[in-house]
Amino acid sequence: MNCLGYGSHIRQARRDVYREMDEVVNLRSRGAIVITTGSKAEGLTSIYENDLDQMFVLEGLICLEDCVNTDTLPMFTIVFTLDTSDCYHGHCRLNLLERGSKFSPKLRDVMCLDEKGHILLSSDLIVNMRDQIQLEDDEVRHERAGPSTPSSYGPMHTDIVFAVRCQCPCILSRWAERSRHWPPPDIVQKVVTMGAFVTPVGFKGSEYKHVEWRICFNTADIELVSSLNDIQIYIYVILKMVIKDVLKPIKKEITSYAVKNIVFWLAENNPIAQFDENCSLFYWLRKGLEQLRTAILKIHLPYYMIPERNLMEACGLDAEQKRTWAKTITDMMDEGPKILLRLPKIRKAIISYPEPLIWYIKRKLDLELLQMKCWIRCMQCMGENRVVNTSDSVLTLITGRQIETLNEVLQRMHEEDSLVGEPINIRNMMMM
């Protein structure tokens, strides 16, 4: 797992780079704060492996639980109240709290009235704001997927989700007060102070989903994943591979987010000493598969932060698919360590270990970190006209190291009579 780029060192390096990228972007950002979320922020995927998930947090807006005092907020903050009545668990409507503020025309355009005449922030209309953002040259916009508006730029696929900050101390205190083995008290306190967000997506089965929002804890998720130990991370990664490469859901009937919650529950309910490296990884992998099978058969998996919300509710899983997946998971549990041979990424690593795997992975990870540092430097060297100063000495040094590393790979491919394509395509493939 370390050779494949899931060791603690590379995970931390990725997290640091994406955090720095956000800081650089936000120096130029107007109207929204950009936060990288998901597997990239967790340090668990390469550059072009999976989508880049970004949350655009709208500035000047906030939503509050009823228990929060508004007197401490800046005067010109536009405040919405978190109305969870008549909504499925973990979902809400955002009712405008009148504070005498003047709204911009763009904000007025995404408000609407409910059946009682209350002013609401419309989740559907907010998502459509993405259409107003100018595309980069050669960037392609794709069909909406839940709260996100996907786009692609060459091999890079990006999912952007608009969000509003949310103060919900009552919800977080219920989470914090649970009896647990994990996370430790300092991480619990940190998660509570982070607060939450609401994202523009209603419950699938609701007739009012166009005005409903989902309560999320994206930055808390990143912090929680960072506090998992290596064994717990490896379980998480392997279970994600099982979803992607073995079960292969077509309509997101089961997702990697469900797997993350399974690992969170395992960590909370079991002493941390039992996840020691001397214990069997396969014991905990089997436990994770058991939980996954149960979630599929019962169509029930409590959301870690708000257990009343069932992550499997309205997932669209039919009886035949349930039986098929349950049998597949049972077969995998019976296979023991041979389960890894079902996972292409690990199977290829086993075949090529120790050489050329170790040689290749070192250069793959070098290229990945260099590419991210190149992006950061390009943003730092970009003028007001969005033109990059390509003569910058630091940028020249980074690109020079990229070329040297890639040439090493191409040279070895020539020596081994491998099929060599365009260098740029080889580089992109290495970062997938």
Short mmCIF file of C-alpha atoms in Angstrom, two decimals:
data_model
loop_
_atom_site.label_atom_id
_atom_site.label_comp_id
_atom_site.label_asym_id
_atom_site.label_seq_id
_atom_site.Cartn_x
_atom_site.Cartn_y
_atom_site.Cartn_z
CA MET A 1 0.00 0.00 0.00
CA ASN A 2 2.92 2.33 0.71
CA CYS A 3 4.45 1.55 -2.69
CA LEU A 4 1.16 2.41 -4.37
CA GLY A 5 1.16 5.91 -2.90
CA TYR A 6 -0.98 5.43 0.20
CA GLY A 7 1.78 5.80 2.81
CA SER A 8 1.55 8.54 5.42
CA HIS A 9 4.35 10.63 3.85
CA ILE A 10 2.77 10.97 0.41
CA ARG A 11 -0.72 11.42 1.90
CA GLN A 12 0.54 14.37 3.93
CA ALA A 13 2.44 15.82 0.96
CA ARG A 14 -0.71 15.76 -1.18
CA ARG A 15 -2.82 17.33 1.58
CA ASP A 16 -0.27 20.11 2.03
CA VAL A 17 -0.12 20.89 -1.69
CA TYR A 18 -3.90 21.04 -2.16
CA ARG A 19 -4.20 23.24 0.94
CA GLU A 20 -1.58 25.58 -0.52
CA MET A 21 -3.37 25.59 -3.88
CA ASP A 22 -6.58 26.68 -2.16
CA GLU A 23 -4.73 29.49 -0.38
CA VAL A 24 -3.25 30.78 -3.64
CA VAL A 25 -6.61 30.60 -5.45
CA ASN A 26 -8.38 32.40 -2.61
CA LEU A 27 -5.96 35.32 -2.76
CA ARG A 28 -7.58 36.15 -6.12
CA SER A 29 -11.07 34.85 -5.42
CA ARG A 30 -14.04 37.22 -5.23
CA GLY A 31 -17.42 36.27 -3.81
CA ALA A 32 -16.54 32.71 -2.79
CA ILE A 33 -13.88 30.79 -0.87
CA VAL A 34 -12.60 27.68 -2.64
CA ILE A 35 -12.04 24.54 -0.55
CA THR A 36 -10.73 21.31 -2.07
CA THR A 37 -12.61 18.34 -0.60
CA GLY A 38 -12.96 14.60 -1.14
CA SER A 39 -10.16 12.17 -1.93
CA LYS A 40 -7.76 14.86 -3.19
CA ALA A 41 -7.93 16.79 0.09
CA GLU A 42 -7.56 13.48 1.96
CA GLY A 43 -4.33 12.78 0.06
CA LEU A 44 -5.59 9.46 -1.31
CA THR A 45 -5.63 9.91 -5.09
CA SER A 46 -3.24 10.96 -7.83
CA ILE A 47 -3.85 14.12 -9.87
CA TYR A 48 -5.94 12.58 -12.66
CA GLU A 49 -7.29 9.68 -10.60
CA ASN A 50 -10.92 10.46 -9.73
CA ASP A 51 -12.44 13.95 -9.89
CA LEU A 52 -11.10 17.07 -8.24
CA ASP A 53 -13.89 18.04 -5.82
CA GLN A 54 -14.08 21.73 -5.01
CA MET A 55 -16.54 23.57 -2.80
CA PHE A 56 -17.27 27.23 -3.56
CA VAL A 57 -18.38 28.71 -0.23
CA LEU A 58 -20.43 31.85 -0.89
CA GLU A 59 -19.16 34.84 1.10
CA GLY A 60 -21.46 37.11 3.09
CA LEU A 61 -24.05 34.36 3.65
CA ILE A 62 -24.57 32.08 6.63
CA CYS A 63 -27.26 29.75 7.92
CA LEU A 64 -27.91 29.12 11.60
CA GLU A 65 -29.68 26.70 13.87
CA ASP A 66 -32.35 28.27 16.08
CA CYS A 67 -30.06 27.98 19.12
CA VAL A 68 -27.48 30.41 17.63
CA ASN A 69 -27.46 34.09 18.60
CA THR A 70 -27.22 36.39 15.57
CA ASP A 71 -26.00 39.43 17.54
CA THR A 72 -22.34 38.49 17.17
CA LEU A 73 -22.48 38.34 13.37
CA PRO A 74 -21.23 41.20 11.17
CA MET A 75 -24.07 43.62 10.40
CA PHE A 76 -24.12 43.02 6.66
CA THR A 77 -24.11 39.24 6.84
CA ILE A 78 -27.17 37.77 5.11
CA VAL A 79 -28.60 35.22 7.51
CA PHE A 80 -30.78 32.21 6.82
CA THR A 81 -32.30 29.94 9.44
CA LEU A 82 -31.90 26.18 9.23
CA ASP A 83 -35.45 24.85 8.88
CA THR A 84 -35.40 21.06 9.21
CA SER A 85 -39.17 20.67 9.73
CA ASP A 86 -40.86 18.60 7.02
CA CYS A 87 -37.42 17.61 5.62
CA TYR A 88 -35.70 14.25 5.64
CA HIS A 89 -32.95 13.85 8.26
CA GLY A 90 -29.83 15.81 7.38
CA HIS A 91 -31.72 18.09 5.00
CA CYS A 92 -33.22 21.53 5.45
CA ARG A 93 -34.68 24.63 3.90
CA LEU A 94 -32.97 28.01 4.21
CA ASN A 95 -35.43 30.67 5.38
CA LEU A 96 -34.28 34.26 5.08
CA LEU A 97 -33.94 36.04 8.42
CA GLU A 98 -34.75 39.71 7.77
CA ARG A 99 -31.86 41.94 8.87
CA GLY A 100 -32.42 44.96 6.70
CA SER A 101 -29.66 43.96 4.29
CA LYS A 102 -29.68 44.93 0.66
CA PHE A 103 -29.29 42.00 -1.72
CA SER A 104 -27.40 41.93 -4.97
CA PRO A 105 -29.47 41.22 -8.09
CA LYS A 106 -27.72 37.83 -8.42
CA LEU A 107 -28.80 36.84 -4.92
CA ARG A 108 -32.37 37.99 -5.51
CA ASP A 109 -32.47 35.82 -8.61
CA VAL A 110 -31.85 32.65 -6.54
CA MET A 111 -34.54 33.34 -3.95
CA CYS A 112 -38.13 32.17 -4.07
CA LEU A 113 -41.27 31.96 -1.93
CA ASP A 114 -42.60 28.83 -0.26
CA GLU A 115 -46.27 27.92 0.12
CA LYS A 116 -46.46 30.09 3.29
CA GLY A 117 -44.87 33.15 1.72
CA HIS A 118 -41.46 32.68 3.41
CA ILE A 119 -38.42 33.77 1.40
CA LEU A 120 -36.16 30.77 0.66
CA LEU A 121 -32.77 30.32 -0.93
CA SER A 122 -33.43 27.95 -3.82
CA SER A 123 -31.01 25.04 -4.16
CA ASP A 124 -31.91 24.48 -7.83
CA LEU A 125 -31.34 28.11 -8.79
CA ILE A 126 -28.01 28.22 -6.92
CA VAL A 127 -26.69 25.23 -8.89
CA ASN A 128 -27.62 27.01 -12.12
CA MET A 129 -25.28 29.87 -11.14
CA ARG A 130 -22.44 27.67 -12.42
CA ASP A 131 -23.57 28.49 -15.95
CA GLN A 132 -22.55 32.11 -15.33
CA ILE A 133 -18.92 31.20 -14.60
CA GLN A 134 -16.69 31.64 -17.63
CA LEU A 135 -15.08 28.45 -18.92
CA GLU A 136 -11.37 28.21 -19.57
CA ASP A 137 -10.21 27.62 -23.13
CA ASP A 138 -10.84 23.95 -24.04
CA GLU A 139 -12.84 23.36 -20.82
CA VAL A 140 -15.99 21.29 -21.33
CA ARG A 141 -19.03 21.52 -19.05
CA HIS A 142 -21.01 18.35 -18.34
CA GLU A 143 -24.49 17.53 -17.14
CA ARG A 144 -25.39 18.33 -13.54
CA ALA A 145 -24.83 15.51 -11.02
CA GLY A 146 -26.67 16.13 -7.73
CA PRO A 147 -25.33 19.37 -6.24
CA SER A 148 -22.27 19.44 -8.50
CA THR A 149 -21.63 20.88 -11.92
CA PRO A 150 -18.88 18.73 -13.50
CA SER A 151 -16.43 19.95 -16.10
CA SER A 152 -13.31 18.60 -17.73
CA TYR A 153 -10.11 20.13 -19.02
CA GLY A 154 -8.05 17.50 -20.80
CA PRO A 155 -7.47 14.62 -18.34
CA MET A 156 -8.59 16.73 -15.35
CA HIS A 157 -12.21 16.28 -14.26
CA THR A 158 -13.58 18.77 -11.75
CA ASP A 159 -16.77 18.75 -9.67
CA ILE A 160 -17.76 22.17 -8.30
CA VAL A 161 -20.37 22.48 -5.56
CA PHE A 162 -21.68 25.79 -4.22
CA ALA A 163 -22.11 25.90 -0.45
CA VAL A 164 -23.16 28.15 2.42
CA ARG A 165 -21.48 28.09 5.83
CA CYS A 166 -23.65 26.68 8.57
CA GLN A 167 -23.45 27.06 12.33
CA CYS A 168 -25.22 24.07 13.89
CA PRO A 169 -23.83 23.63 17.42
CA CYS A 170 -26.79 21.50 18.53
CA ILE A 171 -26.19 18.91 15.80
CA LEU A 172 -22.44 18.89 16.47
CA SER A 173 -22.84 18.64 20.24
CA ARG A 174 -24.99 15.51 19.81
CA TRP A 175 -22.20 14.02 17.71
CA ALA A 176 -19.47 15.10 20.15
CA GLU A 177 -21.23 13.68 23.21
CA ARG A 178 -21.37 10.11 21.87
CA SER A 179 -19.38 7.45 23.70
CA ARG A 180 -16.45 6.50 21.45
CA HIS A 181 -12.97 5.04 21.01
CA TRP A 182 -12.16 7.45 18.16
CA PRO A 183 -11.49 10.22 17.29
CA PRO A 184 -9.49 11.52 20.27
CA PRO A 185 -10.90 14.47 22.28
CA ASP A 186 -8.72 17.11 20.58
CA ILE A 187 -9.99 16.07 17.13
CA VAL A 188 -13.58 15.99 18.41
CA GLN A 189 -13.19 19.57 19.64
CA LYS A 190 -11.58 20.65 16.37
CA VAL A 191 -14.44 19.16 14.34
CA VAL A 192 -17.01 20.97 16.51
CA THR A 193 -15.29 24.33 15.94
CA MET A 194 -15.18 23.76 12.16
CA GLY A 195 -18.95 23.96 11.85
CA ALA A 196 -20.75 22.70 8.78
CA PHE A 197 -21.93 23.64 5.31
CA VAL A 198 -25.15 23.24 3.38
CA THR A 199 -24.98 22.17 -0.25
CA PRO A 200 -27.71 22.60 -2.86
CA VAL A 201 -29.28 19.17 -3.14
CA GLY A 202 -32.59 17.98 -1.71
CA PHE A 203 -33.66 14.53 -0.64
CA LYS A 204 -34.33 12.34 -3.68
CA GLY A 205 -37.83 11.39 -2.55
CA SER A 206 -39.01 14.91 -1.67
CA GLU A 207 -41.44 16.90 -3.80
CA TYR A 208 -39.72 20.05 -2.47
CA LYS A 209 -36.17 19.00 -3.30
CA HIS A 210 -35.72 22.09 -5.51
CA VAL A 211 -35.64 24.25 -2.33
CA GLU A 212 -33.95 21.76 0.02
CA TRP A 213 -30.30 21.69 1.06
CA ARG A 214 -28.13 18.95 2.53
CA ILE A 215 -26.16 19.50 5.75
CA CYS A 216 -22.53 18.47 5.18
CA PHE A 217 -19.30 18.38 7.16
CA ASN A 218 -16.72 18.43 4.37
CA THR A 219 -13.82 19.98 6.26
CA ALA A 220 -14.61 17.79 9.27
CA ASP A 221 -14.46 14.71 7.00
CA ILE A 222 -10.96 15.73 5.89
CA GLU A 223 -9.86 16.14 9.51
CA LEU A 224 -11.38 12.79 10.49
CA VAL A 225 -9.71 10.92 7.63
CA SER A 226 -6.39 12.57 8.55
CA SER A 227 -6.75 11.19 12.09
CA LEU A 228 -7.20 7.57 10.94
CA ASN A 229 -4.16 5.35 11.36
CA ASP A 230 -2.50 3.47 8.49
CA ILE A 231 -4.51 0.25 8.91
CA GLN A 232 -7.79 2.19 8.89
CA ILE A 233 -6.70 4.14 5.80
CA TYR A 234 -5.77 0.93 3.98
CA ILE A 235 -9.19 -0.57 4.78
CA TYR A 236 -10.82 2.58 3.42
CA VAL A 237 -8.76 2.51 0.21
CA ILE A 238 -9.32 -1.20 -0.44
CA LEU A 239 -13.07 -0.94 0.18
CA LYS A 240 -13.21 1.96 -2.29
CA MET A 241 -11.47 -0.28 -4.83
CA VAL A 242 -14.07 -2.99 -4.17
CA ILE A 243 -16.84 -0.52 -4.98
CA LYS A 244 -15.15 0.75 -8.13
CA ASP A 245 -13.57 -2.39 -9.58
CA VAL A 246 -15.77 -5.25 -8.32
CA LEU A 247 -19.31 -4.03 -7.62
CA LYS A 248 -19.15 -1.32 -10.33
CA PRO A 249 -22.38 0.59 -9.53
CA ILE A 250 -23.90 2.29 -12.55
CA LYS A 251 -26.21 4.82 -10.88
CA LYS A 252 -24.34 5.45 -7.61
CA GLU A 253 -26.45 2.89 -5.74
CA ILE A 254 -23.47 2.59 -3.38
CA THR A 255 -20.69 5.17 -3.20
CA SER A 256 -17.21 5.67 -1.80
CA TYR A 257 -18.78 8.07 0.70
CA ALA A 258 -20.75 5.16 2.14
CA VAL A 259 -17.47 3.26 2.52
CA LYS A 260 -15.92 6.22 4.35
CA ASN A 261 -18.78 6.15 6.83
CA ILE A 262 -18.33 2.39 7.35
CA VAL A 263 -14.67 3.00 8.28
CA PHE A 264 -15.63 5.88 10.58
CA TRP A 265 -18.09 3.63 12.44
CA LEU A 266 -15.51 0.83 12.72
CA ALA A 267 -12.99 3.28 14.15
CA GLU A 268 -15.44 4.81 16.63
CA ASN A 269 -16.75 1.48 17.94
CA ASN A 270 -13.47 -0.41 18.38
CA PRO A 271 -10.40 0.30 20.57
CA ILE A 272 -7.64 1.96 18.56
CA ALA A 273 -5.12 -0.64 19.81
CA GLN A 274 -6.97 -3.29 17.82
CA PHE A 275 -5.99 -1.48 14.59
CA ASP A 276 -2.31 -2.00 15.32
CA GLU A 277 -0.07 -3.03 12.40
CA ASN A 278 0.61 -6.30 14.21
CA CYS A 279 -3.07 -7.15 13.81
CA SER A 280 -4.31 -8.57 10.55
CA LEU A 281 -5.36 -6.08 7.92
CA PHE A 282 -7.58 -8.81 6.49
CA TYR A 283 -9.48 -9.18 9.76
CA TRP A 284 -10.60 -5.55 9.55
CA LEU A 285 -11.14 -5.76 5.81
CA ARG A 286 -13.52 -8.65 6.46
CA LYS A 287 -15.31 -6.55 9.10
CA GLY A 288 -15.63 -3.73 6.60
CA LEU A 289 -17.04 -6.08 3.96
CA GLU A 290 -19.53 -7.42 6.51
CA GLN A 291 -20.73 -3.89 7.19
CA LEU A 292 -20.95 -3.18 3.46
CA ARG A 293 -22.97 -6.35 2.85
CA THR A 294 -25.33 -5.51 5.70
CA ALA A 295 -25.84 -1.97 4.37
CA ILE A 296 -26.73 -3.38 0.94
CA LEU A 297 -29.08 -6.09 2.21
CA LYS A 298 -30.89 -3.84 4.68
CA ILE A 299 -30.67 -0.68 2.54
CA HIS A 300 -29.50 1.06 5.68
CA LEU A 301 -26.28 2.83 6.66
CA PRO A 302 -26.38 5.64 9.26
CA TYR A 303 -24.57 8.84 8.37
CA TYR A 304 -21.64 9.18 10.78
CA MET A 305 -22.34 12.82 11.69
CA ILE A 306 -26.16 12.60 11.75
CA PRO A 307 -27.06 8.92 12.36
CA GLU A 308 -30.77 9.52 11.72
CA ARG A 309 -29.94 10.08 8.07
CA ASN A 310 -29.76 6.81 6.14
CA LEU A 311 -27.14 7.08 3.40
CA MET A 312 -28.82 4.21 1.53
CA GLU A 313 -32.29 5.77 1.55
CA ALA A 314 -33.71 6.10 -1.99
CA CYS A 315 -30.50 4.62 -3.43
CA GLY A 316 -32.43 2.81 -6.17
CA LEU A 317 -30.99 -0.63 -5.42
CA ASP A 318 -33.33 -3.39 -6.64
CA ALA A 319 -33.74 -6.88 -5.15
CA GLU A 320 -31.75 -8.68 -7.85
CA GLN A 321 -28.81 -6.28 -7.58
CA LYS A 322 -28.86 -6.67 -3.78
CA ARG A 323 -28.62 -10.46 -4.05
CA THR A 324 -25.85 -10.28 -6.66
CA TRP A 325 -23.72 -7.87 -4.68
CA ALA A 326 -24.30 -9.67 -1.38
CA LYS A 327 -23.15 -12.95 -2.96
CA THR A 328 -20.10 -11.27 -4.49
CA ILE A 329 -19.10 -9.76 -1.14
CA THR A 330 -19.64 -13.12 0.62
CA ASP A 331 -17.38 -14.81 -1.93
CA MET A 332 -14.72 -12.17 -1.35
CA MET A 333 -14.89 -12.64 2.41
CA ASP A 334 -14.36 -16.38 1.93
CA GLU A 335 -11.31 -15.80 -0.26
CA GLY A 336 -9.20 -14.22 2.49
CA PRO A 337 -6.02 -12.51 1.21
CA LYS A 338 -6.77 -13.66 -2.35
CA ILE A 339 -9.38 -10.90 -2.41
CA LEU A 340 -6.58 -8.55 -3.47
CA LEU A 341 -6.23 -10.36 -6.80
CA ARG A 342 -9.68 -9.01 -7.75
CA LEU A 343 -8.39 -5.44 -7.54
CA PRO A 344 -6.46 -4.47 -10.71
CA LYS A 345 -4.25 -1.81 -9.12
CA ILE A 346 -3.04 -4.11 -6.35
CA ARG A 347 -2.81 -7.17 -8.62
CA LYS A 348 -0.49 -5.32 -11.01
CA ALA A 349 1.59 -4.13 -8.06
CA ILE A 350 1.97 -7.70 -6.74
CA ILE A 351 3.15 -8.90 -10.17
CA SER A 352 5.73 -6.11 -10.55
CA TYR A 353 7.02 -6.06 -6.95
CA PRO A 354 9.75 -5.25 -6.00
CA GLU A 355 11.13 -4.23 -9.38
CA PRO A 356 10.14 -2.37 -11.49
CA LEU A 357 7.34 -1.25 -9.13
CA ILE A 358 9.50 0.59 -6.58
CA TRP A 359 11.53 2.31 -9.33
CA TYR A 360 8.38 3.36 -11.20
CA ILE A 361 6.34 4.52 -8.18
CA LYS A 362 9.13 6.83 -7.03
CA ARG A 363 9.12 8.62 -10.38
CA LYS A 364 5.32 8.61 -10.57
CA LEU A 365 5.03 10.33 -7.17
CA ASP A 366 7.83 12.77 -8.05
CA LEU A 367 5.98 13.77 -11.23
CA GLU A 368 2.72 14.12 -9.35
CA LEU A 369 4.10 16.48 -6.69
CA LEU A 370 6.07 18.44 -9.29
CA GLN A 371 2.92 18.93 -11.38
CA MET A 372 0.98 20.27 -8.39
CA LYS A 373 3.83 22.61 -7.47
CA CYS A 374 3.87 23.73 -11.11
CA TRP A 375 0.17 24.64 -10.91
CA ILE A 376 0.73 26.61 -7.72
CA ARG A 377 3.67 28.50 -9.21
CA CYS A 378 1.72 29.23 -12.41
CA MET A 379 -1.06 30.80 -10.32
CA GLN A 380 1.51 32.85 -8.38
CA CYS A 381 3.09 34.04 -11.65
CA MET A 382 -0.21 34.89 -13.32
CA GLY A 383 -0.86 38.55 -14.06
CA GLU A 384 -4.17 40.41 -14.03
CA ASN A 385 -4.60 39.47 -17.69
CA ARG A 386 -4.38 35.76 -16.63
CA VAL A 387 -1.13 35.34 -18.59
CA VAL A 388 1.58 33.30 -16.83
CA ASN A 389 5.14 34.58 -16.68
CA THR A 390 6.82 31.46 -18.05
CA SER A 391 10.32 32.93 -17.60
CA ASP A 392 10.01 32.74 -13.79
CA SER A 393 13.13 31.00 -12.44
CA VAL A 394 11.26 28.77 -9.97
CA LEU A 395 8.79 27.69 -12.66
CA THR A 396 11.68 26.93 -15.01
CA LEU A 397 13.34 24.78 -12.32
CA ILE A 398 10.13 22.81 -11.68
CA THR A 399 9.45 22.14 -15.35
CA GLY A 400 13.10 21.15 -15.85
CA ARG A 401 12.82 18.51 -13.11
CA GLN A 402 9.58 17.27 -14.65
CA ILE A 403 11.29 16.79 -18.02
CA GLU A 404 14.26 14.99 -16.43
CA THR A 405 12.00 12.58 -14.52
CA LEU A 406 9.82 11.87 -17.54
CA ASN A 407 12.89 11.26 -19.71
CA GLU A 408 14.09 8.61 -17.22
CA VAL A 409 10.79 6.78 -17.66
CA LEU A 410 10.85 7.08 -21.46
CA GLN A 411 14.46 5.85 -21.56
CA ARG A 412 13.60 2.75 -19.53
CA MET A 413 10.58 2.08 -21.73
CA HIS A 414 12.85 2.18 -24.80
CA GLU A 415 15.35 -0.16 -23.15
CA GLU A 416 12.59 -2.66 -22.32
CA ASP A 417 11.05 -2.40 -25.80
CA SER A 418 7.80 -1.05 -24.33
CA LEU A 419 5.35 0.77 -26.58
CA VAL A 420 6.23 4.45 -26.24
CA GLY A 421 3.67 7.08 -27.17
CA GLU A 422 3.66 10.86 -26.93
CA PRO A 423 5.54 12.02 -23.79
CA ILE A 424 2.59 14.14 -22.64
CA ASN A 425 0.28 11.10 -22.83
CA ILE A 426 2.76 8.96 -20.90
CA ARG A 427 2.95 11.65 -18.20
CA ASN A 428 -0.83 11.91 -17.96
CA MET A 429 -1.19 8.13 -17.72
CA MET A 430 1.34 8.04 -14.89
CA MET A 431 -0.77 10.48 -12.88
CA MET A 432 -4.01 8.51 -13.21
#
